[in-house]
């Protein structure tokens, strides 16, 4: 790949980001935390105006978008507390040790520094929480990296409006020019991703586009990490015992999870495996009622969903449990109601190619499994990497007292090999933003499963470790100083404790 | 890329590794730690026999190889303590929280699990410490991943002998079949790297081969992380003040660091920037004495070194400070004595293309800088990513009381942007194996600068986070249980503390 010159406009953007790198890296944790809180406050103050634009551009409801602004603000504040806590820096201090197992050990101290400018490709389906000032952006800024956001084409005006609010708040909070910039257009995004001054990329979207961008990042003259969150079908396993206990609750929870945001969520449960001849299908039909129509994000997504829905409904052995549908308005927008289909395991296996892909919209597939089916084997047979895997089990099964517990443990183990989050008796949509959250999983759920794109652990994606050996205090970063002026956690290896490592040495 | 079928022999190897995955992941930390200690003990017991083979195959000295076995054993024991400590699992527990800023938060707990089978391409220049049972292998096994080592062609018999010792120790310690296997040949290594059952790769070697393998890992149908440690030239900056204080010590330390292991170390100081007209060049000449010849690892490396040495010596303005040389014996082996050359900054700049690349062998370049040179700018002008950057500064400069301190801080900052480890008043060779060590840096020092290949933090490369949501205790891994039977560090986010994150919310 040759490096092409950027357009004058993009050159300015990247140069601004590069210029901001050292200044931003040198900001105090307190200043950076305050800046994130200022952005959170500004977004909430601008909420009515922003939500109005978002409703026009995305078709998402006022309630959903209002909640999403709150979530976005909470994410920003959560990262502010993460910065102040400082444990994400993984500060380590190994004091000099004359008795080290391999001879004199020098004083070595290690922390993490921002990687430099990052480009974040924002998502269509979360116009706030995974967009301009969404989770990735919050993590990038919290890490101390200049941020260039490539706006999603689905909500360009909202992106501009959000950027205006955020830029003003960041500037007022004293962050340097070049801390945050917005660009539009896929070609512009690709050009920036190729620029040698850019040190990492993040993305939320489809497998095809994510793969394209990941390949570009990996094939640069100097490759960079690329954190793409792509596709997931989120299988759910429901036992006979739990259906006997609470079929109605499960049916309504399932429908709500499939229908929410018109099914345009990366954690929508795409498959539910249930024992054949249970009461659950009837409970799902009973719970369906009269669902309200929901506009899909854009005409392209709507047409693609219609196509997938038809392919699924016409696969051999597939029956509609909840018919649902999609109609198009004059503007070309698709309006959908949830579709739930049911198929036997044998027919599912026979139509694997047609059925196992993601259907981005309000559709889910119930697969009926015969008695004695090895569920763990099904996970390996049908699925690659996923963001989530879910079990619904009875109280007795959960307590460990059931004869099914061992088999379920095997299933949990199989799921944990292939997903980032294993849930019990809940639904994968509605991803909590917390320190322990894991939103990521093996390919094709993400391009890089060593990290998360939701929760505070997301900050580690934009950091790089640096060690200082025998550094005088005057040259050490504050987080590595003995006086620890910032009060961050420091893992200290005192002199002497390493003797044991060499204790069995025979020379 | 299409996935080709493996040869029957390699198919068995990969199938063995895949079969071992779940069993190995389920071993207790204590069992895995004991297995690593058993390998360490076995290697030390076999030291005389192994060192004898190593001397024949690599030309490295008995003292060096004996020390390297000790280092290898210490590394294995260090990872045993890392496993038992458990902090590398980064266990996080967020208790359910009815008052969470975004509504009810479920109980979420996150730990790390082994990624699965890993292939490690071993190095030529450390036939123990970065080879069959070297640092990468120790980290892979410690993480609980089945290990396939691709032997380096420079020491095939030593690789087989080491593998035999290690396999017996691992089996006796109860590790499952398929825990560790050795293969030979680059084609075999590439075929295994492409296999979908392999989940990560590691490598120590040249930029060209490292890039080739990294590209293969990234372009697989399911891409995997690839941790390559490649080339580094390790610039050193020496101030006028410190030369006035201790020129003789610096000269002899420099020569020792350049000459050690015939300069075939990735941390060899390739460049020393010194003020023009200082006493250091004379001190280097005085310290050189009568250096002993050292055989280079193999004829290919020797010829390549001879070529680089000639190109450097014939570049305009380059003078030999310590002439050194290389001669070839009848077997084609090259025997080298250290070469130190000196060049003005102006001539260095004029011959940048010829001079700035790594010379893998006992050669280093002294660059004389005029008074007032902006050293931080030199870092950016001449160097890409490096494993290390070093400063030699006077006591006054180190104390922060010197008028030079600010300029030196700028230099330290510039170095930390481009290297993994910044050293003061020492030499980059002799990398301590400790928790705070960082052996890695931006491209082309490594293919992935988010981690280290030396020190206990190396284990994180072979782990993947998994979260459990609302999991009954009967289904939680031990490290995430409230009773914490293994006594690992758990970062706990209690209910209630998150209220503040939403405190400024206006809805």
Tab-separated table of N, CA, C and O in Angstrom, chain B residues 152-253:
chain	number	residue	atom	x	y	z
B	152	UNK	N	13.605	-22.824	15.834
B	152	UNK	CA	14.430	-22.019	14.930
B	152	UNK	C	15.420	-22.931	14.220
B	152	UNK	O	16.010	-23.818	14.830
B	153	UNK	N	15.608	-22.664	12.934
B	153	UNK	CA	16.487	-23.530	12.132
B	153	UNK	C	17.942	-23.443	12.571
B	153	UNK	O	18.754	-24.287	12.204
B	154	UNK	N	18.289	-22.439	13.377
B	154	UNK	CA	19.671	-22.292	13.823
B	154	UNK	C	20.069	-23.283	14.911
B	154	UNK	O	21.266	-23.493	15.137
B	155	UNK	N	19.130	-23.863	15.611
B	155	UNK	CA	19.490	-24.815	16.671
B	155	UNK	C	18.438	-25.928	16.771
B	155	UNK	O	17.780	-26.080	17.809
B	156	UNK	N	18.324	-26.732	15.699
B	156	UNK	CA	17.288	-27.775	15.675
B	156	UNK	C	17.525	-28.880	16.697
B	156	UNK	O	16.572	-29.372	17.307
B	157	UNK	N	18.787	-29.284	16.886
B	157	UNK	CA	19.031	-30.390	17.831
B	157	UNK	C	18.798	-29.933	19.263
B	157	UNK	O	18.225	-30.654	20.083
B	158	UNK	N	19.233	-28.705	19.554
B	158	UNK	CA	18.961	-28.176	20.896
B	158	UNK	C	17.454	-28.059	21.125
B	158	UNK	O	16.953	-28.333	22.216
B	159	UNK	N	16.728	-27.660	20.087
B	159	UNK	CA	15.269	-27.539	20.217
B	159	UNK	C	14.647	-28.889	20.543
B	159	UNK	O	13.795	-29.000	21.433
B	160	UNK	N	15.085	-29.917	19.815
B	160	UNK	CA	14.560	-31.267	20.092
B	160	UNK	C	14.906	-31.711	21.512
B	160	UNK	O	14.062	-32.271	22.216
B	161	UNK	N	16.147	-31.471	21.909
B	161	UNK	CA	16.573	-31.916	23.241
B	161	UNK	C	15.810	-31.171	24.335
B	161	UNK	O	15.382	-31.762	25.336
B	162	UNK	N	15.635	-29.870	24.132
B	162	UNK	CA	14.883	-29.081	25.112
B	162	UNK	C	13.434	-29.553	25.173
B	162	UNK	O	12.842	-29.674	26.250
B	163	UNK	N	12.868	-29.822	23.999
B	163	UNK	CA	11.472	-30.265	23.942
B	163	UNK	C	11.289	-31.580	24.673
B	163	UNK	O	10.273	-31.789	25.353
B	164	UNK	N	12.267	-32.457	24.521
B	164	UNK	CA	12.178	-33.757	25.187
B	164	UNK	C	12.146	-33.579	26.705
B	164	UNK	O	11.310	-34.178	27.412
B	165	UNK	N	13.043	-32.741	27.203
B	165	UNK	CA	13.093	-32.455	28.646
B	165	UNK	C	11.774	-31.839	29.114
B	165	UNK	O	11.182	-32.258	30.122
B	166	UNK	N	11.302	-30.866	28.368
B	166	UNK	CA	10.091	-30.147	28.778
B	166	UNK	C	8.861	-31.041	28.706
B	166	UNK	O	8.013	-31.027	29.603
B	167	UNK	N	8.759	-31.822	27.627
B	167	UNK	CA	7.585	-32.701	27.477
B	167	UNK	C	7.488	-33.688	28.621
B	167	UNK	O	6.399	-33.928	29.161
B	168	UNK	N	8.630	-34.276	28.980
B	168	UNK	CA	8.625	-35.240	30.075
B	168	UNK	C	8.199	-34.576	31.379
B	168	UNK	O	7.398	-35.130	32.145
B	169	UNK	N	8.718	-33.374	31.623
B	169	UNK	CA	8.374	-32.681	32.867
B	169	UNK	C	6.891	-32.309	32.905
B	169	UNK	O	6.230	-32.438	33.938
B	170	UNK	N	6.376	-31.850	31.781
B	170	UNK	CA	4.961	-31.454	31.733
B	170	UNK	C	4.051	-32.667	31.924
B	170	UNK	O	3.040	-32.587	32.632
B	171	UNK	N	4.422	-33.779	31.283
B	171	UNK	CA	3.608	-34.994	31.431
B	171	UNK	C	3.649	-35.492	32.870
B	171	UNK	O	2.613	-35.840	33.449
B	172	UNK	N	4.847	-35.496	33.448
B	172	UNK	CA	4.976	-35.962	34.834
B	172	UNK	C	4.201	-35.065	35.791
B	172	UNK	O	3.727	-35.523	36.841
B	173	UNK	N	4.067	-33.794	35.432
B	173	UNK	CA	3.327	-32.856	36.277
B	173	UNK	C	1.825	-32.925	36.017
B	173	UNK	O	1.056	-32.136	36.578
B	174	UNK	N	1.404	-33.838	35.145
B	174	UNK	CA	-0.023	-34.055	34.940
B	174	UNK	C	-0.678	-33.175	33.901
B	174	UNK	O	-1.911	-33.152	33.790
B	175	UNK	N	0.123	-32.451	33.123
B	175	UNK	CA	-0.487	-31.643	32.066
B	175	UNK	C	-0.946	-32.569	30.934
B	175	UNK	O	-0.309	-33.571	30.638
B	176	UNK	N	-2.069	-32.223	30.278
B	176	UNK	CA	-2.623	-33.136	29.268
B	176	UNK	C	-1.740	-33.237	28.018
B	176	UNK	O	-0.988	-32.319	27.699
B	177	UNK	N	-1.867	-34.353	27.317
B	177	UNK	CA	-1.208	-34.498	26.012
B	177	UNK	C	-1.671	-33.355	25.124
B	177	UNK	O	-2.824	-32.952	25.172
B	178	UNK	N	-0.756	-32.826	24.317
B	178	UNK	CA	-1.106	-31.684	23.464
B	178	UNK	C	-0.832	-30.353	24.124
B	178	UNK	O	-1.022	-29.307	23.509
B	179	UNK	N	-0.382	-30.354	25.380
B	179	UNK	CA	-0.050	-29.097	26.052
B	179	UNK	C	1.099	-28.394	25.340
B	179	UNK	O	1.088	-27.177	25.170
B	180	UNK	N	2.092	-29.189	24.913
B	180	UNK	CA	3.264	-28.605	24.251
B	180	UNK	C	3.744	-29.539	23.157
B	180	UNK	O	3.901	-30.737	23.370
B	181	UNK	N	3.960	-28.968	21.964
B	181	UNK	CA	4.483	-29.749	20.849
B	181	UNK	C	5.476	-28.888	20.065
B	181	UNK	O	5.344	-27.668	20.006
B	182	UNK	N	6.446	-29.553	19.451
B	182	UNK	CA	7.479	-28.864	18.680
B	182	UNK	C	7.349	-29.240	17.213
B	182	UNK	O	7.153	-30.407	16.882
B	183	UNK	N	7.462	-28.233	16.342
B	183	UNK	CA	7.502	-28.519	14.902
B	183	UNK	C	8.732	-27.850	14.305
B	183	UNK	O	9.288	-26.920	14.896
B	184	UNK	N	9.137	-28.310	13.135
B	184	UNK	CA	10.301	-27.749	12.438
B	184	UNK	C	9.883	-27.251	11.054
B	184	UNK	O	9.007	-27.842	10.425
B	185	UNK	N	10.531	-26.213	10.580
B	185	UNK	CA	10.346	-25.777	9.195
B	185	UNK	C	9.403	-24.602	9.064
B	185	UNK	O	8.337	-24.565	9.674
B	186	UNK	N	9.819	-23.613	8.256
B	186	UNK	CA	9.000	-22.418	8.122
B	186	UNK	C	7.647	-22.727	7.482
B	186	UNK	O	6.621	-22.191	7.897
B	187	UNK	N	7.644	-23.611	6.469
B	187	UNK	CA	6.359	-23.924	5.818
B	187	UNK	C	5.377	-24.538	6.805
B	187	UNK	O	4.189	-24.232	6.787
B	188	UNK	N	5.902	-25.401	7.659
B	188	UNK	CA	5.037	-26.012	8.675
B	188	UNK	C	4.498	-24.937	9.617
B	188	UNK	O	3.315	-24.925	9.968
B	189	UNK	N	5.375	-24.001	9.998
B	189	UNK	CA	4.950	-22.925	10.886
B	189	UNK	C	3.852	-22.078	10.267
B	189	UNK	O	2.858	-21.740	10.922
B	190	UNK	N	4.028	-21.761	8.989
B	190	UNK	CA	3.018	-20.947	8.302
B	190	UNK	C	1.703	-21.708	8.202
B	190	UNK	O	0.626	-21.145	8.424
B	191	UNK	N	1.789	-22.990	7.883
B	191	UNK	CA	0.558	-23.790	7.765
B	191	UNK	C	-0.199	-23.826	9.085
B	191	UNK	O	-1.429	-23.697	9.118
B	192	UNK	N	0.531	-23.993	10.175
B	192	UNK	CA	-0.128	-24.021	11.489
B	192	UNK	C	-0.717	-22.646	11.811
B	192	UNK	O	-1.839	-22.536	12.318
B	193	UNK	N	0.032	-21.590	11.506
B	193	UNK	CA	-0.458	-20.233	11.785
B	193	UNK	C	-1.778	-19.954	11.069
B	193	UNK	O	-2.612	-19.205	11.562
B	194	UNK	N	-1.939	-20.571	9.895
B	194	UNK	CA	-3.165	-20.344	9.115
B	194	UNK	C	-4.340	-21.181	9.615
B	194	UNK	O	-5.480	-20.927	9.236
B	195	UNK	N	-4.073	-22.183	10.443
B	195	UNK	CA	-5.146	-23.099	10.835
B	195	UNK	C	-6.160	-22.407	11.749
B	195	UNK	O	-5.781	-21.723	12.704
B	196	UNK	N	-7.457	-22.586	11.465
B	196	UNK	CA	-8.467	-21.870	12.262
B	196	UNK	C	-8.483	-22.248	13.742
B	196	UNK	O	-9.013	-21.494	14.555
B	197	UNK	N	-7.907	-23.388	14.100
B	197	UNK	CA	-7.889	-23.772	15.516
B	197	UNK	C	-6.828	-23.021	16.317
B	197	UNK	O	-6.833	-23.053	17.546
B	198	UNK	N	-5.901	-22.358	15.614
B	198	UNK	CA	-4.853	-21.577	16.284
B	198	UNK	C	-5.390	-20.179	16.566
B	198	UNK	O	-5.958	-19.540	15.687
B	199	UNK	N	-5.215	-19.698	17.810
B	199	UNK	CA	-5.879	-18.464	18.216
B	199	UNK	C	-4.947	-17.278	18.423
B	199	UNK	O	-5.419	-16.156	18.668
B	200	UNK	N	-3.631	-17.486	18.379
B	200	UNK	CA	-2.683	-16.377	18.493
B	200	UNK	C	-1.309	-16.878	18.075
B	200	UNK	O	-1.063	-18.096	18.031
B	201	UNK	N	-0.426	-15.925	17.750
B	201	UNK	CA	0.945	-16.265	17.395
B	201	UNK	C	1.920	-15.331	18.091
B	201	UNK	O	1.569	-14.205	18.429
B	202	UNK	N	3.126	-15.849	18.336
B	202	UNK	CA	4.191	-14.983	18.841
B	202	UNK	C	5.468	-15.293	18.079
B	202	UNK	O	5.607	-16.376	17.493
B	203	UNK	N	6.396	-14.353	18.089
B	203	UNK	CA	7.555	-14.427	17.210
B	203	UNK	C	8.636	-13.509	17.725
B	203	UNK	O	8.348	-12.426	18.240
B	204	UNK	N	9.881	-13.940	17.587
B	204	UNK	CA	11.015	-13.043	17.806
B	204	UNK	C	11.953	-13.237	16.633
B	204	UNK	O	12.387	-14.365	16.377
B	205	UNK	N	12.250	-12.159	15.911
B	205	UNK	CA	13.126	-12.299	14.755
B	205	UNK	C	13.183	-11.029	13.937
B	205	UNK	O	13.005	-9.929	14.468
B	206	UNK	N	13.378	-11.203	12.638
B	206	UNK	CA	13.621	-10.048	11.774
B	206	UNK	C	12.337	-9.328	11.403
B	206	UNK	O	11.235	-9.884	11.489
B	207	UNK	N	12.501	-8.091	10.956
B	207	UNK	CA	11.350	-7.315	10.511
B	207	UNK	C	10.682	-7.986	9.318
B	207	UNK	O	9.455	-8.094	9.262
B	208	UNK	N	11.485	-8.486	8.370
B	208	UNK	CA	10.882	-9.028	7.147
B	208	UNK	C	10.054	-10.277	7.447
B	208	UNK	O	8.911	-10.396	6.989
B	209	UNK	N	10.604	-11.200	8.214
B	209	UNK	CA	9.844	-12.425	8.519
B	209	UNK	C	8.677	-12.108	9.446
B	209	UNK	O	7.564	-12.624	9.274
B	210	UNK	N	8.915	-11.241	10.414
B	210	UNK	CA	7.850	-10.868	11.339
B	210	UNK	C	6.666	-10.250	10.612
B	210	UNK	O	5.506	-10.555	10.900
B	211	UNK	N	6.972	-9.393	9.640
B	211	UNK	CA	5.902	-8.756	8.888
B	211	UNK	C	5.118	-9.775	8.064
B	211	UNK	O	3.886	-9.740	7.994
B	212	UNK	N	5.873	-10.689	7.446
B	212	UNK	CA	5.246	-11.747	6.652
B	212	UNK	C	4.237	-12.535	7.495
B	212	UNK	O	3.092	-12.768	7.097
B	213	UNK	N	4.673	-12.936	8.685
B	213	UNK	CA	3.801	-13.744	9.540
B	213	UNK	C	2.641	-12.912	10.088
B	213	UNK	O	1.504	-13.403	10.182
B	214	UNK	N	2.925	-11.665	10.445
B	214	UNK	CA	1.849	-10.798	10.951
B	214	UNK	C	0.777	-10.607	9.886
B	214	UNK	O	-0.424	-10.605	10.181
B	215	UNK	N	1.211	-10.453	8.644
B	215	UNK	CA	0.247	-10.283	7.552
B	215	UNK	C	-0.588	-11.548	7.362
B	215	UNK	O	-1.788	-11.474	7.081
B	216	UNK	N	0.038	-12.698	7.515
B	216	UNK	CA	-0.717	-13.960	7.408
B	216	UNK	C	-1.762	-14.043	8.526
B	216	UNK	O	-2.925	-14.380	8.281
B	217	UNK	N	-1.346	-13.705	9.751
B	217	UNK	CA	-2.283	-13.771	10.883
B	217	UNK	C	-3.461	-12.816	10.675
B	217	UNK	O	-4.604	-13.147	10.989
B	218	UNK	N	-3.167	-11.623	10.133
B	218	UNK	CA	-4.216	-10.610	9.972
B	218	UNK	C	-5.140	-10.911	8.809
B	218	UNK	O	-6.277	-10.442	8.795
B	219	UNK	N	-4.662	-11.688	7.835
B	219	UNK	CA	-5.486	-11.901	6.642
B	219	UNK	C	-6.182	-13.260	6.644
B	219	UNK	O	-6.803	-13.635	5.659
B	220	UNK	N	-6.083	-14.007	7.749
B	220	UNK	CA	-6.858	-15.241	7.856
B	220	UNK	C	-8.360	-14.945	7.765
B	220	UNK	O	-8.776	-13.837	8.092
B	221	UNK	N	-9.154	-15.934	7.355
B	221	UNK	CA	-10.614	-15.722	7.411
B	221	UNK	C	-11.053	-15.231	8.793
B	221	UNK	O	-11.855	-14.309	8.896
B	222	UNK	N	-10.543	-15.845	9.851
B	222	UNK	CA	-10.725	-15.304	11.210
B	222	UNK	C	-9.360	-14.793	11.676
B	222	UNK	O	-8.496	-15.586	12.040
B	223	UNK	N	-9.151	-13.480	11.636
B	223	UNK	CA	-7.828	-12.937	12.002
B	223	UNK	C	-7.508	-13.235	13.466
B	223	UNK	O	-8.406	-13.370	14.297
B	224	UNK	N	-6.209	-13.351	13.763
B	224	UNK	CA	-5.793	-13.571	15.153
B	224	UNK	C	-4.691	-12.590	15.507
B	224	UNK	O	-3.992	-12.087	14.633
B	225	UNK	N	-4.523	-12.314	16.806
B	225	UNK	CA	-3.419	-11.437	17.210
B	225	UNK	C	-2.072	-12.110	16.979
B	225	UNK	O	-1.942	-13.327	17.131
B	226	UNK	N	-1.099	-11.308	16.603
B	226	UNK	CA	0.242	-11.822	16.350
B	226	UNK	C	1.238	-10.887	17.027
B	226	UNK	O	1.303	-9.703	16.711
B	227	UNK	N	1.988	-11.446	17.961
B	227	UNK	CA	2.898	-10.639	18.765
B	227	UNK	C	4.328	-10.884	18.312
B	227	UNK	O	4.970	-11.843	18.730
B	228	UNK	N	4.807	-10.049	17.406
B	228	UNK	CA	6.165	-10.190	16.895
B	228	UNK	C	7.084	-9.152	17.511
B	228	UNK	O	6.733	-7.979	17.591
B	229	UNK	N	8.258	-9.608	17.950
B	229	UNK	CA	9.278	-8.680	18.434
B	229	UNK	C	10.337	-8.655	17.354
B	229	UNK	O	10.978	-9.675	17.097
B	230	UNK	N	10.516	-7.517	16.700
B	230	UNK	CA	11.281	-7.466	15.461
B	230	UNK	C	12.601	-6.702	15.634
B	230	UNK	O	13.470	-7.146	16.377
B	231	UNK	N	12.734	-5.547	15.000
B	231	UNK	CA	14.029	-4.866	14.979
B	231	UNK	C	14.067	-3.631	15.843
B	231	UNK	O	13.058	-2.992	16.085
B	232	UNK	N	15.262	-3.295	16.300
B	232	UNK	CA	15.398	-2.123	17.160
B	232	UNK	C	16.836	-1.638	17.099
B	232	UNK	O	17.765	-2.446	17.035
B	233	UNK	N	17.040	-0.338	17.107
B	233	UNK	CA	18.408	0.198	17.051
B	233	UNK	C	18.800	0.928	18.336
B	233	UNK	O	19.950	1.326	18.498
B	234	UNK	N	17.852	1.149	19.240
B	234	UNK	CA	18.154	1.528	20.625
B	234	UNK	C	19.096	2.727	20.789
B	234	UNK	O	20.221	2.595	21.279
B	235	UNK	N	18.658	3.901	20.390
B	235	UNK	CA	19.531	5.068	20.495
B	235	UNK	C	19.883	5.427	21.941
B	235	UNK	O	19.072	5.244	22.851
B	236	UNK	N	21.117	5.928	22.109
B	236	UNK	CA	21.636	6.354	23.416
B	236	UNK	C	22.051	7.821	23.291
B	236	UNK	O	22.629	8.216	22.280
B	237	UNK	N	21.733	8.603	24.304
B	237	UNK	CA	22.106	10.018	24.318
B	237	UNK	C	22.994	10.279	25.540
B	237	UNK	O	22.607	9.934	26.660
B	238	UNK	N	24.141	10.858	25.305
B	238	UNK	CA	25.122	11.034	26.367
B	238	UNK	C	25.457	12.530	26.465
B	238	UNK	O	25.857	13.138	25.465
B	239	UNK	N	25.281	13.111	27.645
B	239	UNK	CA	25.461	14.561	27.761
B	239	UNK	C	26.928	14.931	27.998
B	239	UNK	O	27.739	14.119	28.449
B	240	UNK	N	27.246	16.180	27.718
B	240	UNK	CA	28.607	16.687	27.965
B	240	UNK	C	28.938	16.590	29.450
B	240	UNK	O	30.063	16.211	29.834
B	241	UNK	N	27.956	16.900	30.279
B	241	UNK	CA	28.216	16.888	31.728
B	241	UNK	C	28.593	15.500	32.232
B	241	UNK	O	29.495	15.353	33.061
B	242	UNK	N	27.910	14.484	31.748
B	242	UNK	CA	28.195	13.142	32.262
B	242	UNK	C	29.525	12.626	31.709
B	242	UNK	O	30.228	11.858	32.371
B	243	UNK	N	29.869	13.062	30.515
B	243	UNK	CA	31.183	12.677	29.970
B	243	UNK	C	32.279	13.290	30.845
B	243	UNK	O	33.280	12.634	31.162
B	244	UNK	N	32.078	14.532	31.258
B	244	UNK	CA	33.056	15.170	32.144
B	244	UNK	C	33.161	14.407	33.462
B	244	UNK	O	34.239	14.286	34.049
B	245	UNK	N	32.047	13.850	33.912
B	245	UNK	CA	32.048	13.136	35.193
B	245	UNK	C	32.647	11.731	35.102
B	245	UNK	O	33.356	11.292	36.007
B	246	UNK	N	32.314	10.992	34.037
B	246	UNK	CA	32.726	9.578	34.022
B	246	UNK	C	32.830	8.998	32.611
B	246	UNK	O	32.154	8.005	32.278
B	247	UNK	N	33.703	9.586	31.810
B	247	UNK	CA	33.872	9.133	30.419
B	247	UNK	C	34.355	7.687	30.356
B	247	UNK	O	33.892	6.898	29.516
B	248	UNK	N	35.286	7.322	31.233
B	248	UNK	CA	35.867	5.975	31.164
B	248	UNK	C	34.821	4.896	31.439
B	248	UNK	O	34.731	3.896	30.716
B	249	UNK	N	34.024	5.110	32.479
B	249	UNK	CA	32.959	4.144	32.794
B	249	UNK	C	31.972	3.998	31.637
B	249	UNK	O	31.552	2.887	31.298
B	250	UNK	N	31.593	5.126	31.075
B	250	UNK	CA	30.611	5.081	29.984
B	250	UNK	C	31.199	4.357	28.782
B	250	UNK	O	30.543	3.512	28.155
B	251	UNK	N	32.462	4.654	28.473
B	251	UNK	CA	33.109	4.016	27.321
B	251	UNK	C	33.150	2.499	27.501
B	251	UNK	O	32.828	1.740	26.575
B	252	UNK	N	33.520	2.051	28.688
B	252	UNK	CA	33.639	0.599	28.846
B	252	UNK	C	32.261	-0.053	28.899
B	252	UNK	O	32.058	-1.152	28.370
B	253	UNK	N	31.290	0.611	29.509
B	253	UNK	CA	29.928	0.068	29.511
B	253	UNK	C	29.365	-0.045	28.104
B	253	UNK	O	28.726	-1.046	27.748
